[in-house]
Amino acid sequence: MTGESRIADYILSLEPGHGELCDRIEREARRARVPIIRPETGAFLRTMVAITRPRRILEVGTAVGYSALLMAQVMGEQGTITTIESYAPRILKAREHFLQAGLEDRITLIEGDAGKVLWQLSGPYDFIFMDAAKGQYLHWLPRIMELMEEKSVLFSDNVFQDGDVFESRFAVKRRDRTIHGRMREYLYQLKHSPLLETSIVPIGDGVALSVKR
């Protein structure tokens, strides 16, 4: 066992859980191999939302609603979430979970492709959680920036691409080279934008945490 895995295992052993509903959703999602946020990243996401106390959250990539429920638990009484998902079976599950949590009036799920839906939204949003098609982050960034205001937070998950982002273009599989190049460019844009202050956090599969100046 490596030092990193020992640290991760110890940190996870401290997690108290997120309530009966969220814990059940997590178990079912991992059993069905639904791509939900990693436990350590979920804890970090909750902490950031608890710190910033956003009134308007935008989530790009609902899956079965697990991350939205984690954020809803700590966003404050006035907070609302708008979340986008295109995969019909997951939309049905997410709506069911929001209803079970009694949060259907505070979480709005919009069905459709994020590349189109983003242009139909009106900002600003205080907190944006990006957890959808990683190859599209770069294309969505200009619109995401328009939906942010001063001090808005952008939380981008899975930016390490299971370690591929560290490799040279020729070290990754040919079919993955396009998304590899886009993610590298996305991270470059986040770090070099005069409008953002960004830190790349080595937690889970990598998080880029940005604040609009």
PDB file of C-alpha atoms in Angstrom:
ATOM      1  CA  MET A   1       0.000   0.000   0.000  1.00  0.00           C
ATOM      2  CA  THR A   2       1.437   3.381  -1.016  1.00  0.00           C
ATOM      3  CA  GLY A   3       1.678   6.384   1.253  1.00  0.00           C
ATOM      4  CA  GLU A   4      -0.999   8.198  -0.741  1.00  0.00           C
ATOM      5  CA  SER A   5      -3.464   5.307  -0.505  1.00  0.00           C
ATOM      6  CA  ARG A   6      -2.844   5.022   3.257  1.00  0.00           C
ATOM      7  CA  ILE A   7      -3.620   8.719   3.658  1.00  0.00           C
ATOM      8  CA  ALA A   8      -6.760   8.407   1.529  1.00  0.00           C
ATOM      9  CA  ASP A   9      -7.947   5.341   3.442  1.00  0.00           C
ATOM     10  CA  TYR A  10      -7.412   7.069   6.776  1.00  0.00           C
ATOM     11  CA  ILE A  11      -9.257  10.224   5.680  1.00  0.00           C
ATOM     12  CA  LEU A  12     -12.178   8.137   4.399  1.00  0.00           C
ATOM     13  CA  SER A  13     -12.298   6.216   7.682  1.00  0.00           C
ATOM     14  CA  LEU A  14     -13.146   9.495   9.421  1.00  0.00           C
ATOM     15  CA  GLU A  15     -16.180  10.255   7.247  1.00  0.00           C
ATOM     16  CA  PRO A  16     -19.400  10.197   9.307  1.00  0.00           C
ATOM     17  CA  GLY A  17     -21.717   9.751   6.324  1.00  0.00           C
ATOM     18  CA  HIS A  18     -24.256  12.170   4.869  1.00  0.00           C
ATOM     19  CA  GLY A  19     -27.555  10.838   6.141  1.00  0.00           C
ATOM     20  CA  GLU A  20     -29.577   7.750   5.316  1.00  0.00           C
ATOM     21  CA  LEU A  21     -30.800   8.927   1.889  1.00  0.00           C
ATOM     22  CA  CYS A  22     -27.459  10.175   0.568  1.00  0.00           C
ATOM     23  CA  ASP A  23     -25.592   7.155   1.884  1.00  0.00           C
ATOM     24  CA  ARG A  24     -28.069   4.822   0.169  1.00  0.00           C
ATOM     25  CA  ILE A  25     -27.820   6.765  -3.098  1.00  0.00           C
ATOM     26  CA  GLU A  26     -24.038   6.538  -2.910  1.00  0.00           C
ATOM     27  CA  ARG A  27     -24.065   2.774  -2.321  1.00  0.00           C
ATOM     28  CA  GLU A  28     -26.499   2.152  -5.161  1.00  0.00           C
ATOM     29  CA  ALA A  29     -24.625   4.417  -7.560  1.00  0.00           C
ATOM     30  CA  ARG A  30     -21.252   2.824  -6.890  1.00  0.00           C
ATOM     31  CA  ARG A  31     -22.777  -0.646  -7.198  1.00  0.00           C
ATOM     32  CA  ALA A  32     -24.266   0.318 -10.587  1.00  0.00           C
ATOM     33  CA  ARG A  33     -21.064   2.136 -11.618  1.00  0.00           C
ATOM     34  CA  VAL A  34     -22.846   5.460 -11.999  1.00  0.00           C
ATOM     35  CA  PRO A  35     -20.186   8.203 -12.119  1.00  0.00           C
ATOM     36  CA  ILE A  36     -20.720  10.146  -8.895  1.00  0.00           C
ATOM     37  CA  ILE A  37     -18.285  12.319  -6.983  1.00  0.00           C
ATOM     38  CA  ARG A  38     -15.535  10.545  -5.032  1.00  0.00           C
ATOM     39  CA  PRO A  39     -15.985  10.518  -1.245  1.00  0.00           C
ATOM     40  CA  GLU A  40     -12.993  12.734  -0.449  1.00  0.00           C
ATOM     41  CA  THR A  41     -13.973  15.195  -3.194  1.00  0.00           C
ATOM     42  CA  GLY A  42     -17.553  15.207  -1.957  1.00  0.00           C
ATOM     43  CA  ALA A  43     -16.372  16.187   1.507  1.00  0.00           C
ATOM     44  CA  PHE A  44     -14.266  19.001  -0.005  1.00  0.00           C
ATOM     45  CA  LEU A  45     -17.230  20.186  -2.100  1.00  0.00           C
ATOM     46  CA  ARG A  46     -19.499  20.284   0.950  1.00  0.00           C
ATOM     47  CA  THR A  47     -16.898  22.267   2.891  1.00  0.00           C
ATOM     48  CA  MET A  48     -16.501  24.833   0.109  1.00  0.00           C
ATOM     49  CA  VAL A  49     -20.256  25.297  -0.158  1.00  0.00           C
ATOM     50  CA  ALA A  50     -20.522  25.627   3.638  1.00  0.00           C
ATOM     51  CA  ILE A  51     -17.789  28.292   3.598  1.00  0.00           C
ATOM     52  CA  THR A  52     -19.203  30.339   0.720  1.00  0.00           C
ATOM     53  CA  ARG A  53     -22.906  29.921   1.609  1.00  0.00           C
ATOM     54  CA  PRO A  54     -24.054  30.523  -1.982  1.00  0.00           C
ATOM     55  CA  ARG A  55     -27.606  31.616  -2.708  1.00  0.00           C
ATOM     56  CA  ARG A  56     -27.540  30.376  -6.312  1.00  0.00           C
ATOM     57  CA  ILE A  57     -25.678  27.203  -7.297  1.00  0.00           C
ATOM     58  CA  LEU A  58     -25.283  25.876 -10.835  1.00  0.00           C
ATOM     59  CA  GLU A  59     -24.324  22.243 -11.304  1.00  0.00           C
ATOM     60  CA  VAL A  60     -23.299  20.975 -14.743  1.00  0.00           C
ATOM     61  CA  GLY A  61     -23.848  17.213 -14.637  1.00  0.00           C
ATOM     62  CA  THR A  62     -26.564  15.920 -12.293  1.00  0.00           C
ATOM     63  CA  ALA A  63     -26.135  12.151 -12.691  1.00  0.00           C
ATOM     64  CA  VAL A  64     -28.518  10.733 -10.046  1.00  0.00           C
ATOM     65  CA  GLY A  65     -28.558  13.891  -7.917  1.00  0.00           C
ATOM     66  CA  TYR A  66     -26.040  12.827  -5.277  1.00  0.00           C
ATOM     67  CA  SER A  67     -23.761  15.886  -5.463  1.00  0.00           C
ATOM     68  CA  ALA A  68     -26.713  18.266  -5.569  1.00  0.00           C
ATOM     69  CA  LEU A  69     -28.039  16.753  -2.357  1.00  0.00           C
ATOM     70  CA  LEU A  70     -24.622  17.050  -0.694  1.00  0.00           C
ATOM     71  CA  MET A  71     -24.524  20.748  -1.570  1.00  0.00           C
ATOM     72  CA  ALA A  72     -28.139  21.288  -0.532  1.00  0.00           C
ATOM     73  CA  GLN A  73     -27.362  20.021   2.958  1.00  0.00           C
ATOM     74  CA  VAL A  74     -24.971  22.918   3.628  1.00  0.00           C
ATOM     75  CA  MET A  75     -25.958  25.744   1.260  1.00  0.00           C
ATOM     76  CA  GLY A  76     -28.165  27.595   3.728  1.00  0.00           C
ATOM     77  CA  GLU A  77     -31.890  28.220   3.987  1.00  0.00           C
ATOM     78  CA  GLN A  78     -32.057  30.671   1.082  1.00  0.00           C
ATOM     79  CA  GLY A  79     -29.957  28.614  -1.319  1.00  0.00           C
ATOM     80  CA  THR A  80     -31.227  27.122  -4.568  1.00  0.00           C
ATOM     81  CA  ILE A  81     -29.623  24.775  -7.089  1.00  0.00           C
ATOM     82  CA  THR A  82     -30.029  24.594 -10.856  1.00  0.00           C
ATOM     83  CA  THR A  83     -28.631  21.359 -12.262  1.00  0.00           C
ATOM     84  CA  ILE A  84     -28.275  20.122 -15.854  1.00  0.00           C
ATOM     85  CA  GLU A  85     -28.444  16.527 -17.113  1.00  0.00           C
ATOM     86  CA  SER A  86     -28.988  14.980 -20.552  1.00  0.00           C
ATOM     87  CA  TYR A  87     -29.197  11.227 -19.817  1.00  0.00           C
ATOM     88  CA  ALA A  88     -32.870  10.303 -19.374  1.00  0.00           C
ATOM     89  CA  PRO A  89     -32.527   7.307 -16.999  1.00  0.00           C
ATOM     90  CA  ARG A  90     -30.408   9.361 -14.598  1.00  0.00           C
ATOM     91  CA  ILE A  91     -32.828  12.275 -14.808  1.00  0.00           C
ATOM     92  CA  LEU A  92     -35.645  10.033 -13.574  1.00  0.00           C
ATOM     93  CA  LYS A  93     -33.518   8.811 -10.672  1.00  0.00           C
ATOM     94  CA  ALA A  94     -32.405  12.315  -9.746  1.00  0.00           C
ATOM     95  CA  ARG A  95     -35.961  13.644  -9.689  1.00  0.00           C
ATOM     96  CA  GLU A  96     -36.982  10.722  -7.488  1.00  0.00           C
ATOM     97  CA  HIS A  97     -34.132  11.448  -5.082  1.00  0.00           C
ATOM     98  CA  PHE A  98     -34.923  15.178  -4.897  1.00  0.00           C
ATOM     99  CA  LEU A  99     -38.542  14.315  -4.110  1.00  0.00           C
ATOM    100  CA  GLN A 100     -37.504  11.853  -1.405  1.00  0.00           C
ATOM    101  CA  ALA A 101     -35.315  14.550   0.147  1.00  0.00           C
ATOM    102  CA  GLY A 102     -38.167  17.070   0.063  1.00  0.00           C
ATOM    103  CA  LEU A 103     -36.017  19.440  -2.000  1.00  0.00           C
ATOM    104  CA  GLU A 104     -37.889  19.474  -5.316  1.00  0.00           C
ATOM    105  CA  ASP A 105     -38.807  23.139  -4.739  1.00  0.00           C
ATOM    106  CA  ARG A 106     -35.176  24.187  -4.187  1.00  0.00           C
ATOM    107  CA  ILE A 107     -33.436  22.053  -6.815  1.00  0.00           C
ATOM    108  CA  THR A 108     -34.373  22.704 -10.438  1.00  0.00           C
ATOM    109  CA  LEU A 109     -33.293  19.987 -12.870  1.00  0.00           C
ATOM    110  CA  ILE A 110     -33.061  21.104 -16.489  1.00  0.00           C
ATOM    111  CA  GLU A 111     -33.042  18.362 -19.103  1.00  0.00           C
ATOM    112  CA  GLY A 112     -30.796  18.820 -22.120  1.00  0.00           C
ATOM    113  CA  ASP A 113     -27.286  19.223 -23.437  1.00  0.00           C
ATOM    114  CA  ALA A 114     -25.277  21.574 -21.246  1.00  0.00           C
ATOM    115  CA  GLY A 115     -23.730  23.238 -24.290  1.00  0.00           C
ATOM    116  CA  LYS A 116     -27.199  24.520 -25.210  1.00  0.00           C
ATOM    117  CA  VAL A 117     -28.758  24.914 -21.778  1.00  0.00           C
ATOM    118  CA  LEU A 118     -25.960  27.132 -20.470  1.00  0.00           C
ATOM    119  CA  TRP A 119     -26.857  29.784 -23.033  1.00  0.00           C
ATOM    120  CA  GLN A 120     -30.487  29.751 -21.878  1.00  0.00           C
ATOM    121  CA  LEU A 121     -29.646  30.514 -18.253  1.00  0.00           C
ATOM    122  CA  SER A 122     -29.432  33.921 -16.661  1.00  0.00           C
ATOM    123  CA  GLY A 123     -26.775  34.491 -14.059  1.00  0.00           C
ATOM    124  CA  PRO A 124     -25.059  35.303 -11.969  1.00  0.00           C
ATOM    125  CA  TYR A 125     -24.413  32.166  -9.931  1.00  0.00           C
ATOM    126  CA  ASP A 126     -22.429  32.291  -6.704  1.00  0.00           C
ATOM    127  CA  PHE A 127     -21.099  28.744  -7.021  1.00  0.00           C
ATOM    128  CA  ILE A 128     -20.690  26.568 -10.129  1.00  0.00           C
ATOM    129  CA  PHE A 129     -19.899  22.866  -9.916  1.00  0.00           C
ATOM    130  CA  MET A 130     -18.559  21.343 -13.149  1.00  0.00           C
ATOM    131  CA  ASP A 131     -18.845  17.562 -13.277  1.00  0.00           C
ATOM    132  CA  ALA A 132     -19.960  16.562 -16.767  1.00  0.00           C
ATOM    133  CA  ALA A 133     -18.225  15.718 -20.059  1.00  0.00           C
ATOM    134  CA  LYS A 134     -14.579  16.579 -19.363  1.00  0.00           C
ATOM    135  CA  GLY A 135     -13.831  17.191 -23.033  1.00  0.00           C
ATOM    136  CA  GLN A 136     -16.357  20.035 -23.032  1.00  0.00           C
ATOM    137  CA  TYR A 137     -15.050  22.024 -20.059  1.00  0.00           C
ATOM    138  CA  LEU A 138     -12.880  24.140 -22.334  1.00  0.00           C
ATOM    139  CA  HIS A 139     -15.749  24.909 -24.726  1.00  0.00           C
ATOM    140  CA  TRP A 140     -18.096  25.835 -21.880  1.00  0.00           C
ATOM    141  CA  LEU A 141     -15.638  28.058 -20.025  1.00  0.00           C
ATOM    142  CA  PRO A 142     -16.437  31.364 -21.814  1.00  0.00           C
ATOM    143  CA  ARG A 143     -20.136  30.992 -21.026  1.00  0.00           C
ATOM    144  CA  ILE A 144     -19.414  29.824 -17.486  1.00  0.00           C
ATOM    145  CA  MET A 145     -17.376  32.985 -16.957  1.00  0.00           C
ATOM    146  CA  GLU A 146     -20.338  35.086 -18.113  1.00  0.00           C
ATOM    147  CA  LEU A 147     -22.553  33.369 -15.541  1.00  0.00           C
ATOM    148  CA  MET A 148     -20.158  34.270 -12.718  1.00  0.00           C
ATOM    149  CA  GLU A 149     -19.748  37.555 -10.865  1.00  0.00           C
ATOM    150  CA  GLU A 150     -17.060  38.890  -8.550  1.00  0.00           C
ATOM    151  CA  LYS A 151     -16.257  36.304  -5.844  1.00  0.00           C
ATOM    152  CA  SER A 152     -18.209  33.539  -7.599  1.00  0.00           C
ATOM    153  CA  VAL A 153     -16.585  30.122  -7.190  1.00  0.00           C
ATOM    154  CA  LEU A 154     -15.993  27.570  -9.961  1.00  0.00           C
ATOM    155  CA  PHE A 155     -15.344  24.030  -8.722  1.00  0.00           C
ATOM    156  CA  SER A 156     -14.161  21.784 -11.594  1.00  0.00           C
ATOM    157  CA  ASP A 157     -13.937  18.070 -10.800  1.00  0.00           C
ATOM    158  CA  ASN A 158     -11.942  15.208 -12.374  1.00  0.00           C
ATOM    159  CA  VAL A 159      -9.359  17.469 -13.977  1.00  0.00           C
ATOM    160  CA  PHE A 160      -6.595  14.857 -13.627  1.00  0.00           C
ATOM    161  CA  GLN A 161      -8.429  12.365 -15.874  1.00  0.00           C
ATOM    162  CA  ASP A 162      -7.199   9.395 -13.841  1.00  0.00           C
ATOM    163  CA  GLY A 163      -3.632  10.654 -14.229  1.00  0.00           C
ATOM    164  CA  ASP A 164      -3.666  11.087 -18.011  1.00  0.00           C
ATOM    165  CA  VAL A 165      -3.386  14.869 -17.782  1.00  0.00           C
ATOM    166  CA  PHE A 166       0.148  14.509 -16.363  1.00  0.00           C
ATOM    167  CA  GLU A 167       1.332  12.513 -19.365  1.00  0.00           C
ATOM    168  CA  SER A 168       2.601  13.786 -22.690  1.00  0.00           C
ATOM    169  CA  ARG A 169       0.208  13.669 -25.625  1.00  0.00           C
ATOM    170  CA  PHE A 170       1.934  10.604 -27.047  1.00  0.00           C
ATOM    171  CA  ALA A 171       1.834   8.670 -23.776  1.00  0.00           C
ATOM    172  CA  VAL A 172      -1.977   8.530 -23.729  1.00  0.00           C
ATOM    173  CA  LYS A 173      -4.120   6.339 -25.956  1.00  0.00           C
ATOM    174  CA  ARG A 174      -4.847   7.813 -29.359  1.00  0.00           C
ATOM    175  CA  ARG A 175      -8.600   7.919 -28.699  1.00  0.00           C
ATOM    176  CA  ASP A 176      -7.972   9.976 -25.530  1.00  0.00           C
ATOM    177  CA  ARG A 177      -5.635  12.572 -27.027  1.00  0.00           C
ATOM    178  CA  THR A 178      -8.327  15.111 -27.884  1.00  0.00           C
ATOM    179  CA  ILE A 179      -9.794  15.217 -24.382  1.00  0.00           C
ATOM    180  CA  HIS A 180      -6.247  15.183 -22.951  1.00  0.00           C
ATOM    181  CA  GLY A 181      -5.336  18.270 -24.947  1.00  0.00           C
ATOM    182  CA  ARG A 182      -8.567  20.044 -24.081  1.00  0.00           C
ATOM    183  CA  MET A 183      -8.187  19.452 -20.359  1.00  0.00           C
ATOM    184  CA  ARG A 184      -4.603  20.682 -20.388  1.00  0.00           C
ATOM    185  CA  GLU A 185      -5.741  23.815 -22.212  1.00  0.00           C
ATOM    186  CA  TYR A 186      -8.642  24.239 -19.791  1.00  0.00           C
ATOM    187  CA  LEU A 187      -6.309  24.166 -16.804  1.00  0.00           C
ATOM    188  CA  TYR A 188      -3.939  26.582 -18.551  1.00  0.00           C
ATOM    189  CA  GLN A 189      -6.816  28.996 -19.187  1.00  0.00           C
ATOM    190  CA  LEU A 190      -7.954  28.805 -15.564  1.00  0.00           C
ATOM    191  CA  LYS A 191      -4.458  29.494 -14.252  1.00  0.00           C
ATOM    192  CA  HIS A 192      -3.659  32.293 -16.681  1.00  0.00           C
ATOM    193  CA  SER A 193      -6.977  34.135 -16.872  1.00  0.00           C
ATOM    194  CA  PRO A 194      -6.693  37.661 -15.437  1.00  0.00           C
ATOM    195  CA  LEU A 195     -10.284  37.255 -14.224  1.00  0.00           C
ATOM    196  CA  LEU A 196      -9.696  34.160 -12.105  1.00  0.00           C
ATOM    197  CA  GLU A 197      -7.645  33.099  -9.116  1.00  0.00           C
ATOM    198  CA  THR A 198      -7.210  29.326  -9.402  1.00  0.00           C
ATOM    199  CA  SER A 199      -5.672  26.558  -7.351  1.00  0.00           C
ATOM    200  CA  ILE A 200      -5.276  22.973  -8.596  1.00  0.00           C
ATOM    201  CA  VAL A 201      -5.999  20.695  -5.640  1.00  0.00           C
ATOM    202  CA  PRO A 202      -4.717  17.075  -5.703  1.00  0.00           C
ATOM    203  CA  ILE A 203      -7.771  15.527  -4.116  1.00  0.00           C
ATOM    204  CA  GLY A 204      -9.742  12.653  -5.624  1.00  0.00           C
ATOM    205  CA  ASP A 205      -9.221  12.817  -9.374  1.00  0.00           C
ATOM    206  CA  GLY A 206      -8.142  16.448  -9.145  1.00  0.00           C
ATOM    207  CA  VAL A 207     -10.105  19.638  -8.499  1.00  0.00           C
ATOM    208  CA  ALA A 208      -9.563  23.065 -10.029  1.00  0.00           C
ATOM    209  CA  LEU A 209     -10.909  25.656  -7.597  1.00  0.00           C
ATOM    210  CA  SER A 210     -11.351  29.118  -9.097  1.00  0.00           C
ATOM    211  CA  VAL A 211     -12.646  32.427  -7.762  1.00  0.00           C
ATOM    212  CA  LYS A 212     -13.646  35.281 -10.070  1.00  0.00           C
ATOM    213  CA  ARG A 213     -11.764  38.462  -9.306  1.00  0.00           C
TER     214      ARG A 213
END
